[in-house]
Structures are given as C-alpha cells and as structure tokens.
Amino acid sequence: MIAREDLAALLKWYVDSGLDETIGDVPVDRFASRTSMVSAPDQPAGAERAAPRPIERPPVTPVRAPVPIESPQLVEDARQLARACASLAELETAIRGFEGCALKRTAKNTVFADGVAGAPVMVVGEAPGADEDRMGKPFVGVSGQLMDRMFEAIGMSRERDVYITNILFWRPPGNRTPTLAEQAMCLAFTRRHVELAKPKVVVLAGGTSAKAMLDTTEGIMRLRGKWTTLRLDDGSEVPTLPTFHPAYLLRTPASKRQSWYDLLALDKKLRELGAR
Ligand code: URA
C-alpha cells in the first residue's frame, strides 16, 4: 500500500510540474498506446499483442520549469510592456489592456490592487476568487477579511499601511491553481508592480505566490516565517516574508499560531526599518 504522504508528495510534484487538471479517472501510458498503434514487423495490423511492460522511470527531483514553451512570446510581450511602465497608473492600464493571458476571457474583472499605493507593506497573494472577480479588488472575500483582522492585530490596516495585489490579475475558472504559463505572464507585471510600489517589505501570502515570486520549488511549510530577499530586475532588493495564505488558516485554524509569529516578525522588521 502506498503511504498517504507519498501520494501527497506525488500530487504536489504534478502540480509543481504544471499538471493541475485531471482529464480521466484512469492513468493512460501514452508511450505504450503509441507503440500499440504501430504493427510489429511480424504481426498483422490489429493482431493481439502482449500488454506493454510498465515503464520504470528513475525518481525525478522537481525543479522549477523554465518559461513554459507554449507561450514564450506572450511572456516576453508582458515583460516588455511592464518594463515600459513608469508609474503604477501606467502599469494598471497596461495590465487592463493585456490580451495575452487566457484567464482574462473568463474573468468578469481585472483585479489590480487595493489599499495604499506606496504603503510600507505590500502583500502579494495568489489569484482573485469569486468575490474579488465580482468586485474587482483583491482579498475582499472571507480570506481577505481574515487578513484584515490579522493586520489589525498588529495595529495596521489596508486603508493606511498595506498595499495588496496578487500574482494573477484574473480569476482562474473554478479557482484552480494557475498554470505556470499564466503565472509567468502575470509575474512579469507583478515584479514591475513591486518595483513601482516600492514597499519596505513584501509579504507573500501562500505557497503559490511564494514559489512564483521567489522562483523556488520549496513549499510554504519550509519557506514561511523566514525572511528572504526579493531581487528585482531594476536592481532593487526588498526584504520578503512568506507566510500562510489566509484561506489555509481558515481551513487549518491551528496554524494561526505560526502566522501570529509571522505578524510579530513583520512588526519588528518594520520598526527596524523605521517604517512604524
Ligand atoms: N486569495 C488570493 O490569493 N487573493 C485574493 O485576492 C483572494 C483570495
């Protein structure tokens, strides 16, 4: 019997590799089905053949994929557009006008940012959910309300001290995990977003955001609570704190304790930087 953790690790590896859709109940070995379509030289077409031997593959260490091959030009277009923006207003206009990301076609709204542009803290979440899609603002649903209460616990608010965005500007249908291609396109804009907003610190909410922004395969369980440096293309560096996503905290309230430590670490860092 395969251990539950091994299955979870395999599933995580699939998602990290960009396989985030199930298209059938039973796995299909495409290599085997391709050979079965070709007749062996000594066999007439359609004759019964022995079942192919299962293919043994060596264990694979997950690595972050380079820019997905199906859309390198769109990613490059996004990068050039983002680089040409000299202000947050220009960036917002560029994102709203960008037609390269297929998610835009199914989304109701482009979700750019909320809170105070230029605030000392910039939160980067994952992607808009249904509420955010409807209202056109990030983190306005239940997880956003929890996030607001968390900041209030250290005397901060989105009206005064926090600027909020996501790595994606459009809601993925059914809230599925964004593909690497979708992430790469939006990431070009999000990185420029941080350069232009110039926060004192960045908070990465959740594993998808942390992995994408820090370009790592490391999971949030390892990353959370550890300060790291976000290196941007204009040469600037921003102290960055990965933390649990509030949606995860709603499902796993026991983890709020660790998030409380993260909030205290954030408060301490802001004081050290003279931002409070
Ligand atoms: N989750 C996110 O990551 N971002 C939002 O804006 C809402 C929910």
PDB file of C-alpha atoms and ligand atoms in Angstrom:
ATOM      1  CA  MET A   1       0.000   0.000   0.000  1.00  0.00           C
ATOM      2  CA  ILE A   2       1.326   3.456  -0.893  1.00  0.00           C
ATOM      3  CA  ALA A   3       1.666   5.774   2.095  1.00  0.00           C
ATOM      4  CA  ARG A   4      -0.617   8.806   2.182  1.00  0.00           C
ATOM      5  CA  GLU A   5       2.400  11.183   2.406  1.00  0.00           C
ATOM      6  CA  ASP A   6       3.953   9.627  -0.710  1.00  0.00           C
ATOM      7  CA  LEU A   7       0.714  10.142  -2.623  1.00  0.00           C
ATOM      8  CA  ALA A   8       0.536  13.739  -1.370  1.00  0.00           C
ATOM      9  CA  ALA A   9       4.171  14.289  -2.451  1.00  0.00           C
ATOM     10  CA  LEU A  10       3.421  12.851  -5.894  1.00  0.00           C
ATOM     11  CA  LEU A  11       0.365  15.072  -6.263  1.00  0.00           C
ATOM     12  CA  LYS A  12       2.401  18.109  -5.226  1.00  0.00           C
ATOM     13  CA  TRP A  13       5.050  17.194  -7.790  1.00  0.00           C
ATOM     14  CA  TYR A  14       2.366  17.013 -10.501  1.00  0.00           C
ATOM     15  CA  VAL A  15       1.048  20.450  -9.545  1.00  0.00           C
ATOM     16  CA  ASP A  16       4.584  21.907  -9.392  1.00  0.00           C
ATOM     17  CA  SER A  17       5.161  20.499 -12.874  1.00  0.00           C
ATOM     18  CA  GLY A  18       2.066  22.254 -14.189  1.00  0.00           C
ATOM     19  CA  LEU A  19      -0.212  19.187 -14.260  1.00  0.00           C
ATOM     20  CA  ASP A  20      -3.169  20.698 -12.459  1.00  0.00           C
ATOM     21  CA  GLU A  21      -6.094  19.204 -14.390  1.00  0.00           C
ATOM     22  CA  THR A  22      -7.408  15.640 -14.238  1.00  0.00           C
ATOM     23  CA  ILE A  23      -8.779  14.551 -17.595  1.00  0.00           C
ATOM     24  CA  GLY A  24      -9.684  10.950 -16.795  1.00  0.00           C
ATOM     25  CA  ASP A  25     -10.190   8.527 -13.914  1.00  0.00           C
ATOM     26  CA  VAL A  26      -7.600   6.027 -15.111  1.00  0.00           C
ATOM     27  CA  PRO A  27      -3.967   6.856 -15.978  1.00  0.00           C
ATOM     28  CA  VAL A  28      -3.032   6.296 -19.621  1.00  0.00           C
ATOM     29  CA  ASP A  29       0.509   5.346 -20.618  1.00  0.00           C
ATOM     30  CA  ARG A  30       0.762   7.300 -23.870  1.00  0.00           C
ATOM     31  CA  PHE A  31       4.139   5.744 -24.712  1.00  0.00           C
ATOM     32  CA  ALA A  32       2.556   2.305 -24.583  1.00  0.00           C
ATOM     33  CA  SER A  33      -0.518   3.306 -26.575  1.00  0.00           C
ATOM     34  CA  ARG A  34       1.674   4.869 -29.278  1.00  0.00           C
ATOM     35  CA  THR A  35       3.618   1.604 -29.781  1.00  0.00           C
ATOM     36  CA  SER A  36       0.412  -0.428 -29.812  1.00  0.00           C
ATOM     37  CA  MET A  37      -0.808   1.639 -32.785  1.00  0.00           C
ATOM     38  CA  VAL A  38       2.256   0.537 -34.804  1.00  0.00           C
ATOM     39  CA  SER A  39       2.216  -3.054 -36.073  1.00  0.00           C
ATOM     40  CA  ALA A  40       5.243  -5.129 -35.218  1.00  0.00           C
ATOM     41  CA  PRO A  41       7.003  -6.333 -38.411  1.00  0.00           C
ATOM     42  CA  ASP A  42       5.990  -9.971 -37.894  1.00  0.00           C
ATOM     43  CA  GLN A  43       2.414  -9.216 -36.838  1.00  0.00           C
ATOM     44  CA  PRO A  44      -0.552  -8.241 -38.982  1.00  0.00           C
ATOM     45  CA  ALA A  45      -2.242  -4.933 -38.059  1.00  0.00           C
ATOM     46  CA  GLY A  46      -4.935  -5.410 -35.393  1.00  0.00           C
ATOM     47  CA  ALA A  47      -3.442  -8.697 -34.112  1.00  0.00           C
ATOM     48  CA  GLU A  48      -3.441  -9.169 -30.334  1.00  0.00           C
ATOM     49  CA  ARG A  49      -0.264  -8.059 -28.643  1.00  0.00           C
ATOM     50  CA  ALA A  50       1.090  -8.674 -25.202  1.00  0.00           C
ATOM     51  CA  ALA A  51       0.377  -5.854 -22.756  1.00  0.00           C
ATOM     52  CA  PRO A  52       3.322  -3.474 -22.703  1.00  0.00           C
ATOM     53  CA  ARG A  53       5.630  -3.767 -19.734  1.00  0.00           C
ATOM     54  CA  PRO A  54       5.197  -0.905 -17.270  1.00  0.00           C
ATOM     55  CA  ILE A  55       7.885   1.658 -17.888  1.00  0.00           C
ATOM     56  CA  GLU A  56      10.264   2.071 -14.988  1.00  0.00           C
ATOM     57  CA  ARG A  57      11.423   5.625 -14.609  1.00  0.00           C
ATOM     58  CA  PRO A  58      14.074   6.879 -12.209  1.00  0.00           C
ATOM     59  CA  PRO A  59      12.797   9.189  -9.457  1.00  0.00           C
ATOM     60  CA  VAL A  60      12.749  12.777 -10.632  1.00  0.00           C
ATOM     61  CA  THR A  61      13.766  15.712  -8.456  1.00  0.00           C
ATOM     62  CA  PRO A  62      11.311  18.548  -9.025  1.00  0.00           C
ATOM     63  CA  VAL A  63      12.919  21.650 -10.483  1.00  0.00           C
ATOM     64  CA  ARG A  64      11.217  24.851 -11.441  1.00  0.00           C
ATOM     65  CA  ALA A  65      10.395  24.704 -15.141  1.00  0.00           C
ATOM     66  CA  PRO A  66      11.788  27.428 -17.363  1.00  0.00           C
ATOM     67  CA  VAL A  67       9.297  29.689 -19.100  1.00  0.00           C
ATOM     68  CA  PRO A  68       6.604  27.366 -20.484  1.00  0.00           C
ATOM     69  CA  ILE A  69       7.282  26.621 -24.110  1.00  0.00           C
ATOM     70  CA  GLU A  70       3.761  27.199 -25.356  1.00  0.00           C
ATOM     71  CA  SER A  71       3.835  30.921 -24.753  1.00  0.00           C
ATOM     72  CA  PRO A  72       7.363  32.407 -24.549  1.00  0.00           C
ATOM     73  CA  GLN A  73       6.442  35.275 -26.860  1.00  0.00           C
ATOM     74  CA  LEU A  74       3.462  36.263 -24.697  1.00  0.00           C
ATOM     75  CA  VAL A  75       5.668  36.215 -21.611  1.00  0.00           C
ATOM     76  CA  GLU A  76       8.225  38.372 -23.415  1.00  0.00           C
ATOM     77  CA  ASP A  77       5.455  40.759 -24.528  1.00  0.00           C
ATOM     78  CA  ALA A  78       4.297  41.041 -20.908  1.00  0.00           C
ATOM     79  CA  ARG A  79       7.869  41.735 -19.760  1.00  0.00           C
ATOM     80  CA  GLN A  80       8.410  44.462 -22.350  1.00  0.00           C
ATOM     81  CA  LEU A  81       5.066  46.083 -21.592  1.00  0.00           C
ATOM     82  CA  ALA A  82       5.760  46.003 -17.856  1.00  0.00           C
ATOM     83  CA  ARG A  83       9.279  47.393 -18.249  1.00  0.00           C
ATOM     84  CA  ALA A  84       7.961  50.322 -20.267  1.00  0.00           C
ATOM     85  CA  CYS A  85       5.637  51.410 -17.444  1.00  0.00           C
ATOM     86  CA  ALA A  86       6.965  54.294 -15.386  1.00  0.00           C
ATOM     87  CA  SER A  87       4.143  54.552 -12.843  1.00  0.00           C
ATOM     88  CA  LEU A  88       1.531  52.402 -11.139  1.00  0.00           C
ATOM     89  CA  ALA A  89      -1.168  54.097 -13.224  1.00  0.00           C
ATOM     90  CA  GLU A  90       0.649  53.137 -16.428  1.00  0.00           C
ATOM     91  CA  LEU A  91       1.111  49.597 -15.162  1.00  0.00           C
ATOM     92  CA  GLU A  92      -2.585  49.255 -14.352  1.00  0.00           C
ATOM     93  CA  THR A  93      -3.510  50.497 -17.819  1.00  0.00           C
ATOM     94  CA  ALA A  94      -1.024  48.072 -19.419  1.00  0.00           C
ATOM     95  CA  ILE A  95      -2.428  45.118 -17.459  1.00  0.00           C
ATOM     96  CA  ARG A  96      -6.032  46.025 -18.222  1.00  0.00           C
ATOM     97  CA  GLY A  97      -5.136  46.198 -21.909  1.00  0.00           C
ATOM     98  CA  PHE A  98      -3.089  42.969 -21.997  1.00  0.00           C
ATOM     99  CA  GLU A  99      -4.835  40.259 -24.024  1.00  0.00           C
ATOM    100  CA  GLY A 100      -2.135  37.571 -23.737  1.00  0.00           C
ATOM    101  CA  CYS A 101      -3.494  35.743 -20.701  1.00  0.00           C
ATOM    102  CA  ALA A 102      -6.430  33.467 -21.494  1.00  0.00           C
ATOM    103  CA  LEU A 103      -7.798  33.868 -17.944  1.00  0.00           C
ATOM    104  CA  LYS A 104      -8.936  37.355 -18.873  1.00  0.00           C
ATOM    105  CA  ARG A 105     -11.546  35.881 -21.236  1.00  0.00           C
ATOM    106  CA  THR A 106     -13.389  34.042 -18.474  1.00  0.00           C
ATOM    107  CA  ALA A 107     -12.940  36.657 -15.724  1.00  0.00           C
ATOM    108  CA  LYS A 108     -15.507  39.368 -15.007  1.00  0.00           C
ATOM    109  CA  ASN A 109     -12.923  41.920 -13.896  1.00  0.00           C
ATOM    110  CA  THR A 110      -9.237  42.700 -13.896  1.00  0.00           C
ATOM    111  CA  VAL A 111      -8.168  42.718 -10.234  1.00  0.00           C
ATOM    112  CA  PHE A 112      -5.203  45.069  -9.922  1.00  0.00           C
ATOM    113  CA  ALA A 113      -4.684  46.240  -6.333  1.00  0.00           C
ATOM    114  CA  ASP A 114      -6.253  47.616  -3.180  1.00  0.00           C
ATOM    115  CA  GLY A 115      -5.016  49.524  -0.148  1.00  0.00           C
ATOM    116  CA  VAL A 116      -2.477  52.317  -0.182  1.00  0.00           C
ATOM    117  CA  ALA A 117      -0.043  52.526  -3.085  1.00  0.00           C
ATOM    118  CA  GLY A 118       3.365  53.309  -1.616  1.00  0.00           C
ATOM    119  CA  ALA A 119       2.490  51.735   1.780  1.00  0.00           C
ATOM    120  CA  PRO A 120       5.368  50.128   3.711  1.00  0.00           C
ATOM    121  CA  VAL A 121       3.863  46.625   3.358  1.00  0.00           C
ATOM    122  CA  MET A 122       2.923  45.058   0.032  1.00  0.00           C
ATOM    123  CA  VAL A 123       1.022  41.770   0.190  1.00  0.00           C
ATOM    124  CA  VAL A 124       1.177  39.517  -2.863  1.00  0.00           C
ATOM    125  CA  GLY A 125      -1.466  36.785  -2.878  1.00  0.00           C
ATOM    126  CA  GLU A 126      -2.264  34.150  -5.429  1.00  0.00           C
ATOM    127  CA  ALA A 127      -5.284  34.945  -7.576  1.00  0.00           C
ATOM    128  CA  PRO A 128      -8.693  36.572  -7.317  1.00  0.00           C
ATOM    129  CA  GLY A 129     -11.542  34.341  -6.117  1.00  0.00           C
ATOM    130  CA  ALA A 130     -15.224  34.741  -6.948  1.00  0.00           C
ATOM    131  CA  ASP A 131     -15.762  37.770  -4.646  1.00  0.00           C
ATOM    132  CA  GLU A 132     -12.655  39.524  -5.900  1.00  0.00           C
ATOM    133  CA  ASP A 133     -13.635  38.814  -9.511  1.00  0.00           C
ATOM    134  CA  ARG A 134     -17.076  40.313  -8.889  1.00  0.00           C
ATOM    135  CA  MET A 135     -15.802  43.396  -7.054  1.00  0.00           C
ATOM    136  CA  GLY A 136     -12.567  43.947  -8.989  1.00  0.00           C
ATOM    137  CA  LYS A 137     -10.467  44.169  -5.793  1.00  0.00           C
ATOM    138  CA  PRO A 138      -8.058  41.680  -4.197  1.00  0.00           C
ATOM    139  CA  PHE A 139      -8.778  39.941  -0.889  1.00  0.00           C
ATOM    140  CA  VAL A 140     -12.325  41.170  -0.310  1.00  0.00           C
ATOM    141  CA  GLY A 141     -13.855  37.723   0.413  1.00  0.00           C
ATOM    142  CA  VAL A 142     -13.668  35.738   3.653  1.00  0.00           C
ATOM    143  CA  SER A 143      -9.923  35.138   3.434  1.00  0.00           C
ATOM    144  CA  GLY A 144      -9.370  38.855   2.822  1.00  0.00           C
ATOM    145  CA  GLN A 145     -11.490  39.661   5.873  1.00  0.00           C
ATOM    146  CA  LEU A 146      -9.310  37.364   7.951  1.00  0.00           C
ATOM    147  CA  MET A 147      -6.224  39.059   6.542  1.00  0.00           C
ATOM    148  CA  ASP A 148      -7.605  42.468   7.535  1.00  0.00           C
ATOM    149  CA  ARG A 149      -8.208  41.221  11.095  1.00  0.00           C
ATOM    150  CA  MET A 150      -4.661  39.845  11.233  1.00  0.00           C
ATOM    151  CA  PHE A 151      -3.159  43.200  10.263  1.00  0.00           C
ATOM    152  CA  GLU A 152      -5.455  44.938  12.742  1.00  0.00           C
ATOM    153  CA  ALA A 153      -3.981  42.702  15.453  1.00  0.00           C
ATOM    154  CA  ILE A 154      -0.640  44.495  14.947  1.00  0.00           C
ATOM    155  CA  GLY A 155      -2.261  47.902  14.528  1.00  0.00           C
ATOM    156  CA  MET A 156      -2.172  48.052  10.732  1.00  0.00           C
ATOM    157  CA  SER A 157      -4.895  48.414   8.123  1.00  0.00           C
ATOM    158  CA  ARG A 158      -5.312  48.321   4.380  1.00  0.00           C
ATOM    159  CA  GLU A 159      -6.653  51.874   4.500  1.00  0.00           C
ATOM    160  CA  ARG A 160      -3.374  53.156   5.973  1.00  0.00           C
ATOM    161  CA  ASP A 161      -0.407  50.803   5.872  1.00  0.00           C
ATOM    162  CA  VAL A 162      -0.872  47.969   3.389  1.00  0.00           C
ATOM    163  CA  TYR A 163      -0.935  47.649  -0.398  1.00  0.00           C
ATOM    164  CA  ILE A 164      -2.417  44.422  -1.729  1.00  0.00           C
ATOM    165  CA  THR A 165      -2.182  42.571  -5.017  1.00  0.00           C
ATOM    166  CA  ASN A 166      -1.924  39.052  -6.436  1.00  0.00           C
ATOM    167  CA  ILE A 167       0.429  37.285  -8.811  1.00  0.00           C
ATOM    168  CA  LEU A 168      -2.574  36.868 -11.138  1.00  0.00           C
ATOM    169  CA  PHE A 169      -4.881  39.669 -12.207  1.00  0.00           C
ATOM    170  CA  TRP A 170      -7.720  37.450 -13.386  1.00  0.00           C
ATOM    171  CA  ARG A 171      -9.647  34.709 -11.606  1.00  0.00           C
ATOM    172  CA  PRO A 172      -8.779  31.203 -12.825  1.00  0.00           C
ATOM    173  CA  PRO A 173     -12.030  29.353 -13.596  1.00  0.00           C
ATOM    174  CA  GLY A 174     -13.209  27.360 -10.570  1.00  0.00           C
ATOM    175  CA  ASN A 175     -10.296  28.811  -8.533  1.00  0.00           C
ATOM    176  CA  ARG A 176      -7.934  26.213  -9.937  1.00  0.00           C
ATOM    177  CA  THR A 177      -4.200  26.670  -9.348  1.00  0.00           C
ATOM    178  CA  PRO A 178      -2.836  28.946 -12.064  1.00  0.00           C
ATOM    179  CA  THR A 179      -0.703  27.196 -14.676  1.00  0.00           C
ATOM    180  CA  LEU A 180       2.984  28.049 -14.979  1.00  0.00           C
ATOM    181  CA  ALA A 181       2.267  29.827 -18.264  1.00  0.00           C
ATOM    182  CA  GLU A 182      -0.396  32.014 -16.667  1.00  0.00           C
ATOM    183  CA  GLN A 183       1.870  32.709 -13.718  1.00  0.00           C
ATOM    184  CA  ALA A 184       4.857  33.609 -15.898  1.00  0.00           C
ATOM    185  CA  MET A 185       2.871  36.159 -17.903  1.00  0.00           C
ATOM    186  CA  CYS A 186       1.357  37.858 -14.873  1.00  0.00           C
ATOM    187  CA  LEU A 187       4.581  37.602 -12.904  1.00  0.00           C
ATOM    188  CA  ALA A 188       6.291  39.955 -15.327  1.00  0.00           C
ATOM    189  CA  PHE A 189       3.724  42.576 -14.348  1.00  0.00           C
ATOM    190  CA  THR A 190       3.747  41.711 -10.642  1.00  0.00           C
ATOM    191  CA  ARG A 191       7.515  42.076 -10.363  1.00  0.00           C
ATOM    192  CA  ARG A 192       7.286  45.503 -12.007  1.00  0.00           C
ATOM    193  CA  HIS A 193       4.362  46.231  -9.658  1.00  0.00           C
ATOM    194  CA  VAL A 194       6.683  45.758  -6.671  1.00  0.00           C
ATOM    195  CA  GLU A 195       9.407  47.900  -8.275  1.00  0.00           C
ATOM    196  CA  LEU A 196       6.951  50.753  -8.807  1.00  0.00           C
ATOM    197  CA  ALA A 197       5.142  50.468  -5.449  1.00  0.00           C
ATOM    198  CA  LYS A 198       8.494  50.473  -3.581  1.00  0.00           C
ATOM    199  CA  PRO A 199       7.297  48.826  -0.346  1.00  0.00           C
ATOM    200  CA  LYS A 200       9.661  48.491   2.602  1.00  0.00           C
ATOM    201  CA  VAL A 201       8.734  44.808   2.871  1.00  0.00           C
ATOM    202  CA  VAL A 202       6.812  42.288   0.803  1.00  0.00           C
ATOM    203  CA  VAL A 203       4.572  39.629   2.367  1.00  0.00           C
ATOM    204  CA  LEU A 204       3.932  36.601   0.157  1.00  0.00           C
ATOM    205  CA  ALA A 205       0.600  35.032   1.076  1.00  0.00           C
ATOM    206  CA  GLY A 206       0.630  31.308   0.366  1.00  0.00           C
ATOM    207  CA  GLY A 207       2.769  28.761  -1.411  1.00  0.00           C
ATOM    208  CA  THR A 208       1.850  29.609  -4.981  1.00  0.00           C
ATOM    209  CA  SER A 209       2.767  33.244  -4.523  1.00  0.00           C
ATOM    210  CA  ALA A 210       5.961  32.431  -2.607  1.00  0.00           C
ATOM    211  CA  LYS A 211       7.141  29.883  -5.171  1.00  0.00           C
ATOM    212  CA  ALA A 212       6.406  32.129  -8.128  1.00  0.00           C
ATOM    213  CA  MET A 213       7.874  35.328  -6.670  1.00  0.00           C
ATOM    214  CA  LEU A 214      10.968  33.647  -5.238  1.00  0.00           C
ATOM    215  CA  ASP A 215      11.361  31.249  -8.185  1.00  0.00           C
ATOM    216  CA  THR A 216      11.712  28.218  -5.975  1.00  0.00           C
ATOM    217  CA  THR A 217      10.228  24.743  -5.685  1.00  0.00           C
ATOM    218  CA  GLU A 218      10.406  24.940  -1.885  1.00  0.00           C
ATOM    219  CA  GLY A 219       6.987  24.579  -0.249  1.00  0.00           C
ATOM    220  CA  ILE A 220       5.356  27.127   2.046  1.00  0.00           C
ATOM    221  CA  MET A 221       5.858  24.866   5.077  1.00  0.00           C
ATOM    222  CA  ARG A 222       9.601  25.401   4.732  1.00  0.00           C
ATOM    223  CA  LEU A 223       9.507  28.976   3.480  1.00  0.00           C
ATOM    224  CA  ARG A 224       7.066  30.548   5.930  1.00  0.00           C
ATOM    225  CA  GLY A 225       8.357  32.770   8.658  1.00  0.00           C
ATOM    226  CA  LYS A 226      11.846  33.070   7.127  1.00  0.00           C
ATOM    227  CA  TRP A 227      12.911  36.451   5.847  1.00  0.00           C
ATOM    228  CA  THR A 228      14.389  36.358   2.397  1.00  0.00           C
ATOM    229  CA  THR A 229      15.339  38.941  -0.213  1.00  0.00           C
ATOM    230  CA  LEU A 230      13.284  39.608  -3.310  1.00  0.00           C
ATOM    231  CA  ARG A 231      15.699  40.692  -6.053  1.00  0.00           C
ATOM    232  CA  LEU A 232      14.033  42.752  -8.738  1.00  0.00           C
ATOM    233  CA  ASP A 233      15.068  43.474 -12.313  1.00  0.00           C
ATOM    234  CA  ASP A 234      15.818  47.157 -11.622  1.00  0.00           C
ATOM    235  CA  GLY A 235      18.461  46.043  -9.111  1.00  0.00           C
ATOM    236  CA  SER A 236      16.395  46.788  -6.016  1.00  0.00           C
ATOM    237  CA  GLU A 237      16.097  44.288  -3.184  1.00  0.00           C
ATOM    238  CA  VAL A 238      13.159  44.037  -0.793  1.00  0.00           C
ATOM    239  CA  PRO A 239      13.012  42.085   2.493  1.00  0.00           C
ATOM    240  CA  THR A 240      10.320  39.488   1.948  1.00  0.00           C
ATOM    241  CA  LEU A 241       8.358  37.272   4.307  1.00  0.00           C
ATOM    242  CA  PRO A 242       6.465  34.217   3.008  1.00  0.00           C
ATOM    243  CA  THR A 243       3.522  33.313   5.216  1.00  0.00           C
ATOM    244  CA  PHE A 244       0.472  31.061   5.160  1.00  0.00           C
ATOM    245  CA  HIS A 245      -2.408  32.071   2.934  1.00  0.00           C
ATOM    246  CA  PRO A 246      -5.432  33.224   4.991  1.00  0.00           C
ATOM    247  CA  ALA A 247      -7.596  30.681   3.132  1.00  0.00           C
ATOM    248  CA  TYR A 248      -5.313  27.963   4.527  1.00  0.00           C
ATOM    249  CA  LEU A 249      -5.712  29.437   8.007  1.00  0.00           C
ATOM    250  CA  LEU A 250      -9.494  29.270   7.646  1.00  0.00           C
ATOM    251  CA  ARG A 251      -9.181  25.562   6.895  1.00  0.00           C
ATOM    252  CA  THR A 252      -6.433  24.948   9.468  1.00  0.00           C
ATOM    253  CA  PRO A 253      -7.007  27.300  12.418  1.00  0.00           C
ATOM    254  CA  ALA A 254      -4.239  25.611  14.451  1.00  0.00           C
ATOM    255  CA  SER A 255      -1.711  27.193  12.050  1.00  0.00           C
ATOM    256  CA  LYS A 256      -2.794  30.691  13.117  1.00  0.00           C
ATOM    257  CA  ARG A 257      -0.253  30.442  15.897  1.00  0.00           C
ATOM    258  CA  GLN A 258       2.611  30.366  13.361  1.00  0.00           C
ATOM    259  CA  SER A 259       1.029  33.224  11.442  1.00  0.00           C
ATOM    260  CA  TRP A 260       0.919  35.251  14.639  1.00  0.00           C
ATOM    261  CA  TYR A 261       4.713  34.817  14.909  1.00  0.00           C
ATOM    262  CA  ASP A 262       4.994  35.989  11.300  1.00  0.00           C
ATOM    263  CA  LEU A 263       2.956  39.092  12.113  1.00  0.00           C
ATOM    264  CA  LEU A 264       5.200  39.844  15.083  1.00  0.00           C
ATOM    265  CA  ALA A 265       8.272  39.377  12.878  1.00  0.00           C
ATOM    266  CA  LEU A 266       6.747  41.762  10.346  1.00  0.00           C
ATOM    267  CA  ASP A 267       6.078  44.374  13.014  1.00  0.00           C
ATOM    268  CA  LYS A 268       9.659  44.026  14.299  1.00  0.00           C
ATOM    269  CA  LYS A 269      11.166  44.357  10.814  1.00  0.00           C
ATOM    270  CA  LEU A 270       9.104  47.475  10.062  1.00  0.00           C
ATOM    271  CA  ARG A 271      10.295  49.057  13.319  1.00  0.00           C
ATOM    272  CA  GLU A 272      13.920  48.188  12.489  1.00  0.00           C
ATOM    273  CA  LEU A 273      13.439  49.830   9.094  1.00  0.00           C
ATOM    274  CA  GLY A 274      11.927  52.920  10.730  1.00  0.00           C
ATOM    275  CA  ALA A 275       8.636  52.303   8.917  1.00  0.00           C
ATOM    276  CA  ARG A 276       6.466  52.301  12.062  1.00  0.00           C
TER     277      ARG A 276
HETATM  278  N1  URA B   1      -6.954  34.664  -2.468  1.00  0.00           N
HETATM  279  C1  URA B   1      -5.918  35.296  -3.033  1.00  0.00           C
HETATM  280  O1  URA B   1      -4.812  34.780  -3.098  1.00  0.00           O
HETATM  281  N2  URA B   1      -6.126  36.518  -3.497  1.00  0.00           N
HETATM  282  C2  URA B   1      -7.299  37.130  -3.440  1.00  0.00           C
HETATM  283  O2  URA B   1      -7.401  38.253  -3.900  1.00  0.00           O
HETATM  284  C3  URA B   1      -8.360  36.440  -2.845  1.00  0.00           C
HETATM  285  C4  URA B   1      -8.183  35.206  -2.367  1.00  0.00           C
END
